[in-house]
Structure formats: structure tokens, C-alpha cells
Short mmCIF file of C-alpha atoms and ligand atoms in Angstrom, two decimals:
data_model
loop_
_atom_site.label_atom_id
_atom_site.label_comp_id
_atom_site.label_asym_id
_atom_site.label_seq_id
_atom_site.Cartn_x
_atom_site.Cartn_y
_atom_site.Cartn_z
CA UNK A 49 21.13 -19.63 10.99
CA UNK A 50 19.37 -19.20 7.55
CA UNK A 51 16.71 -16.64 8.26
CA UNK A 52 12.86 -17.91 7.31
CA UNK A 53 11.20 -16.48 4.04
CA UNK A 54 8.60 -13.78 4.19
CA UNK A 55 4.99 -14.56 2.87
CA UNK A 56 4.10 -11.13 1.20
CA UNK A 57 0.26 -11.18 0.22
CA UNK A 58 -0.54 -8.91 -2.41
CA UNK A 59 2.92 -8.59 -3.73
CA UNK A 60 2.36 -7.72 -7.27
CA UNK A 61 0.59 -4.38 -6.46
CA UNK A 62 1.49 -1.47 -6.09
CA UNK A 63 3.19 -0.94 -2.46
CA UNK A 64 3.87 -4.82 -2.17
CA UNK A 65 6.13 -5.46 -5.30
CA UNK A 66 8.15 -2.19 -4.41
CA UNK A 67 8.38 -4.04 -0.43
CA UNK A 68 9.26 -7.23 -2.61
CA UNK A 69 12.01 -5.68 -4.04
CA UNK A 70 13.57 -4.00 -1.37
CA UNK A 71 13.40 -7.73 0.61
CA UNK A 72 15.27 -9.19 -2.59
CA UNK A 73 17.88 -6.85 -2.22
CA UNK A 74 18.04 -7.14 1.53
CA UNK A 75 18.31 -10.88 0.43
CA UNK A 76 15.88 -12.32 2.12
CA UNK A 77 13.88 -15.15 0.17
CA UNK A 78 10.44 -14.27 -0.74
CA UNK A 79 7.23 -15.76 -1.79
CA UNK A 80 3.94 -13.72 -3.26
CA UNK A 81 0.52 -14.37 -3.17
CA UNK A 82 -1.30 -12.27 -5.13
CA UNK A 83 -4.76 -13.10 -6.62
CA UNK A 84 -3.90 -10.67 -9.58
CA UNK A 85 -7.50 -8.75 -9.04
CA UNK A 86 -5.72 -5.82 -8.95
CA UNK A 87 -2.14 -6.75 -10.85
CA UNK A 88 -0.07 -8.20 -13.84
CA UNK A 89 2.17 -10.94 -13.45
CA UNK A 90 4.42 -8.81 -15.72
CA UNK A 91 4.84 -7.03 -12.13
CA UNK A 92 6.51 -10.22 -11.15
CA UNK A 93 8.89 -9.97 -13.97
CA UNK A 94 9.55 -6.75 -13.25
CA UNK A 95 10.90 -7.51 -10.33
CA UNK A 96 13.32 -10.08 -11.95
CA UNK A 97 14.47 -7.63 -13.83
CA UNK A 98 15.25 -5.11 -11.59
CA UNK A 99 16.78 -7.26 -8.35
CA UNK A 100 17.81 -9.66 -11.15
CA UNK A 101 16.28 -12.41 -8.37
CA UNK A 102 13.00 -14.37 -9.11
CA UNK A 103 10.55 -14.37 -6.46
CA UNK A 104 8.92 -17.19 -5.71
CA UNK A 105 5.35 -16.65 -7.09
CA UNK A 106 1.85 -18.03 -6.10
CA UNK A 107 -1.62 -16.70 -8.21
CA UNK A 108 -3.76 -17.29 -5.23
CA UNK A 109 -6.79 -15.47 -3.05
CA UNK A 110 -6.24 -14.81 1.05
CA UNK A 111 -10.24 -16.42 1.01
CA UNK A 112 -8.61 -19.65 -0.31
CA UNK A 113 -7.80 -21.50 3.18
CA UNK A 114 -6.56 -24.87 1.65
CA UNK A 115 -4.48 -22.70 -0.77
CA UNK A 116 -2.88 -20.91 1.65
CA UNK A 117 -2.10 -23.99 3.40
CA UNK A 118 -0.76 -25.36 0.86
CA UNK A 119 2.05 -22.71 0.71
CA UNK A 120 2.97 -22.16 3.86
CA UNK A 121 3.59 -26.13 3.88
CA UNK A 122 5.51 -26.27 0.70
CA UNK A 123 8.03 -23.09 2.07
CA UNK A 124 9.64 -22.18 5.82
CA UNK A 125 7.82 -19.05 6.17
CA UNK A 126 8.71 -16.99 9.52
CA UNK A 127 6.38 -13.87 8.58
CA UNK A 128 3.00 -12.38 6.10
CA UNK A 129 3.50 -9.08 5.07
CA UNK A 130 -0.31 -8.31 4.42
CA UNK A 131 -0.88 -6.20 0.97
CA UNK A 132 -3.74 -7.88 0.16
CA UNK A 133 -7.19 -5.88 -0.12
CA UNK A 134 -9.32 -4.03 -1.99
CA UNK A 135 -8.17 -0.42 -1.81
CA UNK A 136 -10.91 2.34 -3.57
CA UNK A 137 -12.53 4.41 -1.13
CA UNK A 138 -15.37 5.33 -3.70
CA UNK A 139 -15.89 1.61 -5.14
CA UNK A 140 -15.88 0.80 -0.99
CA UNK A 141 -19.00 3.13 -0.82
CA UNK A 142 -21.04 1.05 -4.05
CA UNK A 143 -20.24 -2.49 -2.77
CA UNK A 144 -19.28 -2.72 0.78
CA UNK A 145 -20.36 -6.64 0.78
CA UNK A 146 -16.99 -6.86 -1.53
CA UNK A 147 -15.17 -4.77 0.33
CA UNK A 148 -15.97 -6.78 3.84
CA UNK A 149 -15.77 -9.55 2.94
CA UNK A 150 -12.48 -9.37 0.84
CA UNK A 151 -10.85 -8.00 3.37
CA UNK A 152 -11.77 -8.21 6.67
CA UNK A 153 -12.89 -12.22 5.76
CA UNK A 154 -10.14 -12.48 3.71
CA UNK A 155 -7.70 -11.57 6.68
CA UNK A 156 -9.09 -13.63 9.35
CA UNK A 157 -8.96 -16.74 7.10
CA UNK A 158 -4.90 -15.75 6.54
CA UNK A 159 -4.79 -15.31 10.28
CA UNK A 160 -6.65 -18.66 10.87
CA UNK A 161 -3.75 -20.33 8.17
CA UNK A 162 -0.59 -18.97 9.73
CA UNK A 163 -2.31 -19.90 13.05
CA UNK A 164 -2.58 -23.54 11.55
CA UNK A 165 1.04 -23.35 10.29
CA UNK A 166 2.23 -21.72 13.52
CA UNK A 167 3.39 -18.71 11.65
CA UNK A 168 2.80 -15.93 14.38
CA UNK A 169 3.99 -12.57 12.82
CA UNK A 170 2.17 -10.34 10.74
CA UNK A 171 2.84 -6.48 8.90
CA UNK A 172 0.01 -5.32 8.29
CA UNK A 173 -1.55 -2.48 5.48
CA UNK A 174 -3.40 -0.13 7.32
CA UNK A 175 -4.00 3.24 6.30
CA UNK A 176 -4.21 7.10 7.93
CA UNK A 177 -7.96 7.11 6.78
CA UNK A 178 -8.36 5.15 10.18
CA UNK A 179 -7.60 8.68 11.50
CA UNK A 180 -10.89 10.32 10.12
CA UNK A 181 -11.21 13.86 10.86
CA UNK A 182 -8.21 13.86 13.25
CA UNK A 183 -8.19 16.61 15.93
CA UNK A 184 -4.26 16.77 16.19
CA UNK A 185 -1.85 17.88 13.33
CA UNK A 186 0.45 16.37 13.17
CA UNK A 187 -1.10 13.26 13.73
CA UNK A 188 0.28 10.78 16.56
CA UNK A 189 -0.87 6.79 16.44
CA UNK A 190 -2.51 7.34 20.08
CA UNK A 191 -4.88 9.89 18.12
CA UNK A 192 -8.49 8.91 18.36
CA UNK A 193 -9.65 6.70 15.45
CA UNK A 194 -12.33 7.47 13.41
CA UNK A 195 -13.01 5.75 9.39
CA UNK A 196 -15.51 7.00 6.98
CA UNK A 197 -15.69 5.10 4.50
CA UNK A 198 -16.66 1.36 4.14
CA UNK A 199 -13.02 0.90 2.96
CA UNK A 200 -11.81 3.14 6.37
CA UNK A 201 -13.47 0.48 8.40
CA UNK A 202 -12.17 -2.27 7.10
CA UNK A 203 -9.00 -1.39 7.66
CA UNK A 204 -10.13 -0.30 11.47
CA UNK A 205 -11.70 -3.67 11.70
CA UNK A 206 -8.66 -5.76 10.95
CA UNK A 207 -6.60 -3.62 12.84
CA UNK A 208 -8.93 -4.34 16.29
CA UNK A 209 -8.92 -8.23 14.88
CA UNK A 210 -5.11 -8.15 14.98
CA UNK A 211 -4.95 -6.64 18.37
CA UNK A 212 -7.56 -8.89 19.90
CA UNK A 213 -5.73 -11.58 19.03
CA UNK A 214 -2.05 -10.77 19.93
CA UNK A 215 -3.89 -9.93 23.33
CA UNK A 216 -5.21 -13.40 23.58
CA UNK A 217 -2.17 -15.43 22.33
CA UNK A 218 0.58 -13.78 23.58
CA UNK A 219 2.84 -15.51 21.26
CA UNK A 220 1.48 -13.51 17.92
CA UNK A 221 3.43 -10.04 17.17
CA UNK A 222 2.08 -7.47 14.93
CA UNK A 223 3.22 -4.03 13.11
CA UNK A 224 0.32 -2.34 12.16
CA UNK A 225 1.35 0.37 9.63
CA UNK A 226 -0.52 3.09 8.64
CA UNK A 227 0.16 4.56 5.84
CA UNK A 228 0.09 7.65 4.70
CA UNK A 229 0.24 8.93 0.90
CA UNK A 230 1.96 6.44 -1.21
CA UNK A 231 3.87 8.30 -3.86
CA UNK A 232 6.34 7.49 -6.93
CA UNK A 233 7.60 5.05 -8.68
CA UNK A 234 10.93 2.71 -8.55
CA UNK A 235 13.66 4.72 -9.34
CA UNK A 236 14.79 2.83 -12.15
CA UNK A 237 11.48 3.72 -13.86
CA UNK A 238 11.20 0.24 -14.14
CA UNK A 239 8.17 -0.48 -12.08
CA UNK A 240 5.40 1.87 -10.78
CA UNK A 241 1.87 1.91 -10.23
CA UNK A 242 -0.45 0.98 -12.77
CA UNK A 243 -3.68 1.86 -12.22
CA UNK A 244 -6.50 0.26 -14.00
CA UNK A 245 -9.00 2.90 -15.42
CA UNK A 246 -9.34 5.94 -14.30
CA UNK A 247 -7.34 7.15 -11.22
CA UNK A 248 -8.48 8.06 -8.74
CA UNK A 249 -5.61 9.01 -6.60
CA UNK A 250 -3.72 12.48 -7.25
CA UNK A 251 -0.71 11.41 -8.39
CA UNK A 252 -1.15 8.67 -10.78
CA UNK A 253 -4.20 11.14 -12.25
CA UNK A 254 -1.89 13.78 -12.58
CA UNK A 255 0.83 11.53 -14.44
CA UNK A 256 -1.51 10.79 -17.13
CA UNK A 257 -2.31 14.04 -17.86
CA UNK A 258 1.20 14.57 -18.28
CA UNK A 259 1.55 12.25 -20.84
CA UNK A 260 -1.42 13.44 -22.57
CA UNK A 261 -4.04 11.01 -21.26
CA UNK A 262 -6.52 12.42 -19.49
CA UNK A 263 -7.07 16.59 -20.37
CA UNK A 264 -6.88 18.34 -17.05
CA UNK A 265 -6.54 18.19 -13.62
CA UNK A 266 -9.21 18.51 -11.31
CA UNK A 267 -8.01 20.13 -7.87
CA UNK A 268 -11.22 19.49 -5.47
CA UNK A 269 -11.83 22.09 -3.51
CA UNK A 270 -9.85 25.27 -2.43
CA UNK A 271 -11.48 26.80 0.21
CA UNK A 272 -10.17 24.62 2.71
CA UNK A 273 -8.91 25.74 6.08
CA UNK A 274 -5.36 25.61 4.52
CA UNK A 275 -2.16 27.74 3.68
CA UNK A 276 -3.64 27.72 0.24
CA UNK A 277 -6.80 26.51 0.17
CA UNK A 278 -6.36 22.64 -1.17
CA UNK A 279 -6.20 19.80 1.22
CA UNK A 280 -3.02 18.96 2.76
CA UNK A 281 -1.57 15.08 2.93
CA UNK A 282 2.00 13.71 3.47
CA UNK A 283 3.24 12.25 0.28
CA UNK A 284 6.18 9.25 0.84
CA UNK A 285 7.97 7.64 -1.54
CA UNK A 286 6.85 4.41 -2.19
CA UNK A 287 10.71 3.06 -1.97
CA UNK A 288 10.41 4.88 1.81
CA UNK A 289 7.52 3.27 2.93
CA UNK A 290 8.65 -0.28 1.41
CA UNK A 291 11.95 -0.09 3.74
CA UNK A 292 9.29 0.81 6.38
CA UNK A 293 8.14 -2.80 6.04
CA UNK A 294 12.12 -4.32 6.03
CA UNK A 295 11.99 -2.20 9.62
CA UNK A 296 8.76 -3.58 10.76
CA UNK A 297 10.03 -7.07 9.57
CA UNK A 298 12.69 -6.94 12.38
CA UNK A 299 11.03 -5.37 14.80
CA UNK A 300 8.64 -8.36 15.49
CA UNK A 301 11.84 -10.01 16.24
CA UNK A 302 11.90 -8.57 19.05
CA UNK A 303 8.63 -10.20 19.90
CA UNK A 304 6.74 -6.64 20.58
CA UNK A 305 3.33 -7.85 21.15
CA UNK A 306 0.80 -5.84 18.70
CA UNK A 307 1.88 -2.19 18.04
CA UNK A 308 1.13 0.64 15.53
CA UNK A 309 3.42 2.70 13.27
CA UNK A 310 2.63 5.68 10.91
CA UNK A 311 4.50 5.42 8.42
CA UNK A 312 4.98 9.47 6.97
CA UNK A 313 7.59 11.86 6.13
CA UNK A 314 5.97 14.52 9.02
CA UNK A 315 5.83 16.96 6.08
CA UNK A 316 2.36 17.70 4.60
CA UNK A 317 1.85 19.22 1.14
CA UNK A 318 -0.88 20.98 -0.51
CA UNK A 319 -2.71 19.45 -3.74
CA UNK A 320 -1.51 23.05 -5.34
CA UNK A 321 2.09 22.77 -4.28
CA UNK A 322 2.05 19.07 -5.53
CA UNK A 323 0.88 20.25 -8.98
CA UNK A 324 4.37 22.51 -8.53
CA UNK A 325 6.55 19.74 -7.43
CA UNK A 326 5.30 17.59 -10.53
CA UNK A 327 5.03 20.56 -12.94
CA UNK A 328 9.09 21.05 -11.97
CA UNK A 329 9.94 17.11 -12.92
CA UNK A 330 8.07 17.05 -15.98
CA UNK A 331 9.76 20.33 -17.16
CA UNK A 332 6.42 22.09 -18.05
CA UNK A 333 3.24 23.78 -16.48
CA UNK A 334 0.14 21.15 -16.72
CA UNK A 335 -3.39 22.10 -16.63
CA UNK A 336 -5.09 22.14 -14.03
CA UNK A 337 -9.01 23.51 -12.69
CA UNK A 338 -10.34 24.17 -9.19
CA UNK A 339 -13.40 22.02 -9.22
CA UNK A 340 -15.79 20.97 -5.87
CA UNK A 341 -14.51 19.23 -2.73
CA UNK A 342 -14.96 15.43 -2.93
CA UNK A 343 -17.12 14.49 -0.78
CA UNK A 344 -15.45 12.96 1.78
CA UNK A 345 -11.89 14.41 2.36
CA UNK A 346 -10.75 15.92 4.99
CA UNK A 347 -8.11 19.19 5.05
CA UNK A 348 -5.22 17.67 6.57
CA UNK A 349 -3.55 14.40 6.77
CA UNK A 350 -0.13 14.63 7.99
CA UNK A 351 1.82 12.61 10.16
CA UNK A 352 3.61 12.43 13.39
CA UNK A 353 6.47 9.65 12.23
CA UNK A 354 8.35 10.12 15.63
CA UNK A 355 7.44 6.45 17.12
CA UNK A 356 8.54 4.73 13.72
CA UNK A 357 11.80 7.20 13.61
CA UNK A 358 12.83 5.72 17.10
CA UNK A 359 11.70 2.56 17.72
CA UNK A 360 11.55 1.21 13.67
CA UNK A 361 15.00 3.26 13.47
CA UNK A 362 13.77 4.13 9.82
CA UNK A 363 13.24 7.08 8.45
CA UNK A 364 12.14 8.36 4.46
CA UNK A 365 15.36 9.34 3.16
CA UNK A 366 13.74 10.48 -0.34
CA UNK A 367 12.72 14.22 -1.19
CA UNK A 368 9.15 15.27 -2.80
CA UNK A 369 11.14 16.20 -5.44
CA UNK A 370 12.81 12.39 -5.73
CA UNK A 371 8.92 11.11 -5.99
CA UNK A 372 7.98 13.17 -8.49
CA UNK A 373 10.98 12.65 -10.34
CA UNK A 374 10.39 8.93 -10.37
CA UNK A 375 6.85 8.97 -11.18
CA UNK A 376 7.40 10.66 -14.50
CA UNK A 377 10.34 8.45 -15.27
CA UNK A 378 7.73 5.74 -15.13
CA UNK A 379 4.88 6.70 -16.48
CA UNK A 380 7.18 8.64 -19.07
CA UNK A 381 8.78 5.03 -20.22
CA UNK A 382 5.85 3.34 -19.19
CA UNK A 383 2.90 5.40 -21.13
CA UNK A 384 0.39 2.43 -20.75
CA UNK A 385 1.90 1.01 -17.87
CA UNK A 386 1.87 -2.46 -17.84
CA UNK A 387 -0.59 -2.81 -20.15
CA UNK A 388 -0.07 -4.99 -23.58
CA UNK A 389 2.02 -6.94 -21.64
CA UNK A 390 1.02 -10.87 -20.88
CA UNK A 391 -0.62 -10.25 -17.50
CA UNK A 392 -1.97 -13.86 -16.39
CA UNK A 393 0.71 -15.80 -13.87
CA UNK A 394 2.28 -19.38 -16.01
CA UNK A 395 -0.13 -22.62 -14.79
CA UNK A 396 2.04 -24.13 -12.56
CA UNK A 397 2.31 -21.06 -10.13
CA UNK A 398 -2.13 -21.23 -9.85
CA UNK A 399 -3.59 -22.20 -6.91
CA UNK A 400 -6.88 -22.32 -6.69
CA UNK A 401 -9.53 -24.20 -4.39
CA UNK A 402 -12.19 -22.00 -4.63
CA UNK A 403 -13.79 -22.60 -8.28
P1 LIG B 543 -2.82 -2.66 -4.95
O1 LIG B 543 -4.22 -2.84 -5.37
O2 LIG B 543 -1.82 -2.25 -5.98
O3 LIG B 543 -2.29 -4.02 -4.27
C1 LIG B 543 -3.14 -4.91 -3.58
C2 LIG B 543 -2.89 -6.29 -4.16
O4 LIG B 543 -3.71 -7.23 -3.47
C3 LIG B 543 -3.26 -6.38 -5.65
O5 LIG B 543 -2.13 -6.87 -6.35
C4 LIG B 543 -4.43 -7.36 -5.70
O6 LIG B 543 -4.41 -8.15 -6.86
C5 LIG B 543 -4.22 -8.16 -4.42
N1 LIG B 543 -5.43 -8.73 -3.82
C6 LIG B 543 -6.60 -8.10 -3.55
N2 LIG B 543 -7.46 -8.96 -2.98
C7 LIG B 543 -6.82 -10.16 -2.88
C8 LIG B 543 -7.20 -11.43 -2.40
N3 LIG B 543 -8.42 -11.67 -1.93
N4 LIG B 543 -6.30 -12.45 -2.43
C9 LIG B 543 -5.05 -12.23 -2.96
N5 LIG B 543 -4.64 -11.05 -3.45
C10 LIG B 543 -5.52 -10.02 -3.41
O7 LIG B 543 -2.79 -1.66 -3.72
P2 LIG B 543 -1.58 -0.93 -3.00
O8 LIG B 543 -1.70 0.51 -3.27
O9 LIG B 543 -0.31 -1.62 -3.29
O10 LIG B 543 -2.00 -1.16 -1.50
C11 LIG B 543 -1.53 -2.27 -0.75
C12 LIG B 543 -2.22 -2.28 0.60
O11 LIG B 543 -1.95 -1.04 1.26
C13 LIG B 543 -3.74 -2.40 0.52
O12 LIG B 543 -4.17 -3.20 1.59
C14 LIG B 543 -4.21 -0.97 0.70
O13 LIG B 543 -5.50 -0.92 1.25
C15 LIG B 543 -3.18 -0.42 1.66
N6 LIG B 543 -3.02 1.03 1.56
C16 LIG B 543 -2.78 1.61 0.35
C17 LIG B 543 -2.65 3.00 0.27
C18 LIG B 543 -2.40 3.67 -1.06
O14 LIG B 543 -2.55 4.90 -1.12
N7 LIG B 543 -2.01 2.98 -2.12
C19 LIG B 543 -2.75 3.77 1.41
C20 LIG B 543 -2.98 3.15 2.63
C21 LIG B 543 -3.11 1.77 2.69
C1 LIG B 544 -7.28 8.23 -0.55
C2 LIG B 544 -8.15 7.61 0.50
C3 LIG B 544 -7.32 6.75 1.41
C4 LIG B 544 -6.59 5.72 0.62
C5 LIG B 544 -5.76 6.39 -0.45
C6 LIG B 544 -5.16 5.38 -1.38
C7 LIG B 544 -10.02 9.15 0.92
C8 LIG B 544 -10.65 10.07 1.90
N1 LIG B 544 -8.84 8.62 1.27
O1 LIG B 544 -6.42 9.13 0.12
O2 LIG B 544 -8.15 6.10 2.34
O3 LIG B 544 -5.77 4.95 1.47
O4 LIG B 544 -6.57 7.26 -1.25
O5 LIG B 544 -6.12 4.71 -2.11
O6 LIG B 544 -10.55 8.90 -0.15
N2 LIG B 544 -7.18 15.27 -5.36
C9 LIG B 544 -7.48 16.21 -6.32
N3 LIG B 544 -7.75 15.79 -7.59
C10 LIG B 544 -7.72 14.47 -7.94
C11 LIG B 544 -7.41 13.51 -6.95
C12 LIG B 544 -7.17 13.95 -5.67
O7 LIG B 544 -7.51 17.40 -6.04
O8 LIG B 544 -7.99 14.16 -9.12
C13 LIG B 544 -6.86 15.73 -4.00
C14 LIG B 544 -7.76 15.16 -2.93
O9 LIG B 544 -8.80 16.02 -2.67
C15 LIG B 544 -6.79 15.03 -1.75
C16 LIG B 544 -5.41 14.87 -2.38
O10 LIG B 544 -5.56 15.29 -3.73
O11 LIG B 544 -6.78 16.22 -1.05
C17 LIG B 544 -4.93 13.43 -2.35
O12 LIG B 544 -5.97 12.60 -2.87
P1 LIG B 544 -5.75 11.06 -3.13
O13 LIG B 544 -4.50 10.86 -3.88
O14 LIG B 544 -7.01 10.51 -3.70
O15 LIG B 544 -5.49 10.47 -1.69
P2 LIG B 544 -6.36 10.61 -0.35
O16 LIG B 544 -7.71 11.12 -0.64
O17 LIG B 544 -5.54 11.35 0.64
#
């Protein structure tokens, strides 16, 4: 029996075109819908170019109900994979209206679509931040929950909304990931992030001052309760945490009801031994200053994968070293990204109801 295709929402970004491409190769047929907010359609080509497949491609927003219809009656979908959101915790704190209503709305209209389509399984994006302040190290899913930011919550929110309703309508199955730090690129250097402005993650800040972008470093804070001081997170390869999804994928087959993953290597790092780690792939020492604590962070994310490990059967098979290694390759062949390439999606894949 052919298996169904995958809806993957937000699959031009960042951690959605990597999943895309790991679902090409495990050749199963895929279609995006991506808005492009956040993305370039050269993503898409990308894509082509690395799996050497062309995914089936929709420029489309989750708030568009009749556009989302629309798809899942032109293509046998059997699963969302849900990317789709608006992800800066700082940006979450200026306009939390956006934020909301993006994605919390945004995801109950999906839901309310594959409910109308009778598509009942869903992966979706959540986030350690749901964790807060946690009181255990390293962090297990039955830890207390606890977001602080606007963004935090809305990933909270959605995650309640998912479990309410696979409680209700016992037909529905959800894998709610959380992830934890998303790091590096595709190892062919072919695709990566590609942040728009100024980063404001670690990595992808630290990358362009490699290449001579941005002048130094800030390190926020080091007199944290830590081995050295800087704020400890568990950094996964992006590659790892896209498989995570192909594991999630066929889990709901088994028809689990609504259940939680982190998705982590177990291994925390601190900001100053990621500065090593990259320092050793780019071949040089980079600058770097200790500056304040961002308001906001917490000393130590790191995960307990052990539920994933056994009952996903997946586990990150990538070193630190591997991520950092890809990540320069990247943003090394890629200085300005994807930028200067044609970004907007051809006509015929727009959808749009909305305007
Ligand atoms: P990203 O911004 O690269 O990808 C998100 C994609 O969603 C973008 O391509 C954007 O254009 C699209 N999008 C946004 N709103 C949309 C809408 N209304 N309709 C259609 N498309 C829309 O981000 P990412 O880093 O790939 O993150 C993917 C998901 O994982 C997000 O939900 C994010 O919150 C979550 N997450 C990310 C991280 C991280 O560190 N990157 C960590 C935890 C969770
Ligand atoms: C942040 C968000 C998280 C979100 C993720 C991806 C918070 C509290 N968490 O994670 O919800 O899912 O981004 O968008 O904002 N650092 C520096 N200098 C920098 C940048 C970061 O020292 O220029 C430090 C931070 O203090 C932190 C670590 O590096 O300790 C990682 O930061 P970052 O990459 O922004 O990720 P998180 O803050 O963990």
C-alpha cells in the first residue's frame, strides 16, 4: 500500500526544509506550506538540489482556512508536520497580538482543516522554553511546565490545545516535540539557516562573525551557577532533530493518543565551550566579550532524551563537533545566505484567500 504524503507547514525554514529533506530521502512524498514570512523559495530549490526530488510546494498562511482546504483536497495527505510559527522570543515580548494570533490562531484553524479533511495526525514544534526555570537537570517531559515569554506560551498553549483535543476525539494522535537547541547546517553546506537581520540565536550570531560580519561576540552573562560561568543548553544537529520528526512520523502509526518527546542529545554545553567547539571548525580564535545576562535566560537547559531514545527508537547520531563543522561549511559557501537569490515562490504554487 502506497503510504499517504506528509503536509509539512513551514517547510522552507529553518528546521522544516532540513525535516523535508530527510522525508525525500526516506521517500516519502511531500507537500510544503510555507507563507514565506520567514523564508526564500530558493529554500525550496535547495532542496531539489540536494535530494535531487522536487517537493511539492504551496506559498500559503496556516490562518488561510479555504487555502488549506484546498490542499489537503487536491493531495492524499495522512499527516501535518507543524513548523509553522513565529519563533523570536524578544519580537514575542513587543507584539504578542502577532505572536497569538499567528500561532496559537493559526494552529487551531490547521487543526479545524485536517479535522474537515479527516486528517487526524499531527508533529508538532514545541520548544524546551515550555520548561521555564526547570527544577530538574536533566530535564524529563513530566517536568513541571513553566513559559516566560509571550512566544513560551504560545507554544504551551498549543501544546494544551493539542492534548485537549486528542482527549476528546480519541481518533487524533499527536507527537509533541520539544525541542531543544537547533544547531548546524546540512552537511552538504548546501542549505542552512538564514537568518534575516541580526541574529539573535548563538550560533548563527557567532557564524557571522566568523565570516567577518558582525565584530564580536557577545557572551551574556558569566556568573551563572555553572561549570564556567555561561549558561548551559543542549545543542542538536539540525539533521538529528529532523530524523526526530521521520521517528515521530511513525510513531502515530501506532495510534499513541497525544504524547510528548524532547528531542536533545542529553549533553549540555556552555556558551564558552561552544565558542571552543566553533573556534576549532573555523580553524581560528574569534572574538568574543563577556557582556550582561539577557534578561530572560535561564542557566541550564539540557535534556533528558531517554523517552524519545526508547519509544521514538531515535537517537542524535551527530557530534558537537559535526554541527559546528557544518555550520561553517554553510555560512562559509553561503556568506549572505540565501540572500540575492529570487526569493518569491512561481504564481501558480500561491494560494491565497486572505487578501
Ligand atoms: P523558521 O522561522 O525558519 O521556520 C518557520 C517557518 O514558518 C518559516 O518558513 C515561516 O515563513 C513559516 N510561517 C510562519 N508563520 C506562518 C503562517 N502563518 N503560515 C504559513 N507559514 C508560516 O523557524 P525554525 O527555526 O525552522 O522553527 C520551526 C518551528 O520550530 C517553529 O514553530 C519554532 O517556534 C519551533 N522551534 C524552533 C527552535 C529553534 O531554535 N529554531 C526551537 C524550538 C522550537
Ligand atoms: C532561544 C529561546 C527559545 C527559542 C530558541 C530558538 C530564550 C529564553 N529562549 O533559546 O525559546 O526556542 O532561542 O529561537 O530566549 N548567547 C550569547 N550571545 C548571543 C546569543 C546567545 O551569549 O549573542 C547565549 C544565551 O545567553 C544562551 C545561549 O547563548 O545561554 C543560547 O542562546 P540562543 O541561541 O539565543 O538560544 P536560547 O536562548 O537557548
Amino acid at each position: 500500500m502506497s503510504q499517504k504524503a506528509v503536509l509539512v507547514t513551514g517547510g522552507a525554514g529553518y528546521i522544516g526544509s532540513h525535516t523535508v529533506i530527510e522525508l525525500l530521502e526516506a521517500g516519502r512524498e511531500v507537500v510544503v506550506y510555507d507563507n514565506l514570512t520567514n523564508a526564500s523559495y530558493e529554500a525550496v530549490r535547495r532542496i531539489e538540489k540536494i535530494t535531487g526530488k522536487k517537493p511539492i510546494f504551496y506559498k500559503a498562511d496556516i490562518l488561510d482556512k479555504k487555502a488549506l482546504l484546498e490542499v489537503f483536497s487536491r493531495h492524499s495527505i495522512g499527516s501535518v508536520i507543524h513548523f509553522a510559527g513565529l519563533k523570536a522570543v524578544g519580537e514575542s515580548t513587543q507584539i504578542p497580538l502577532d505572536y497569538y494570533y499567528n500561532n496559537i490562531t493559526g494552529t487551531i484553524i490547521l487543526l479545524q482543516a485536517m479535522k474537515e479533511a479527516n486528517v487526524k495526525n499531527i508533529v508538532f514544534s514545541s520548544s524546551a522554553t515550555v520548561y521555564g526555570e526547570p527544577p530538574i537537570i536533566p530535564i524529563p517531559e513530566t517536568c513541571p511546565t513553566d513559559a516566560k515569554s509571550p512566544y513560551g506560551r504560545t507554544k504551551l498553549f498549543v501544546e494544551h490545545v493539542i492534548r485537549d483535543l486528542c482527549t476528546a476525539e480519541k481518533d487524533w494522535n499527536a507527537a509533541l516535540l520539544r525541542y531543544f537547541n537547533p544547531a548546524g547546517a546540512h552537511p552538504s553546506g548546501i542549505l542552512g539557516e538564514n537568518p534575516t537581520g541580526i541574529p539573535n540565536n548563538l550560533m548563527p550570531y557567532f557564524a557571522q562573525v566568523a565570516i567577518g560580519k558582525r565584530e564580536c561576540l557577545s557572551v551574556f552573562g558569566n556568573d551563572y551557577p555553572t561549570r564556567d560561568g555561561t549558561c548551559i543548553r543542549d545543542y542538536i544537529h539540525v539533521v538529528d532533530l529532523a530524523q526526530g520528526h521521520l521517528a515521530a512520523l511513525k510513531k502515530l502509526e501506532e495510534k499513541p493518543g497525544c504524547v510528548e518527546y524532547n528531542l536533545g542529545t542529553g549533553i549540555g554545553s556552555t556558551v564558552l565551550e561552544m565558542v571552543k567547539a566553533f573556534n576549532k571548525a573555523v580553524g581560528r580564535e574569534l572574538p568574543y566579550k563577556i557582556t550582561d545576562r539577557r534578561p530572560g535566560d535561564v542557566p541550564n537547559l539540557t535534556a533528558d532524551p531517554t523517552k524519545a531514545n526508547k519509544e521514538l527508537g531515535w537517537k542524535v547520531k551527530f557530534t558537537l563537533d559535526e554541527a559546528c563543522a557544518s555550520l561553517w561549511k554553510w555560512q562559509s559557501e553561503n556568506p549572505d545566505g540565501l540572500e540575492g537569490y529570487p526569493s518569491e515562490a512561481p504564481a501558480e504554487c500561491v494560494l491565497d484567500y486572505l487578501h
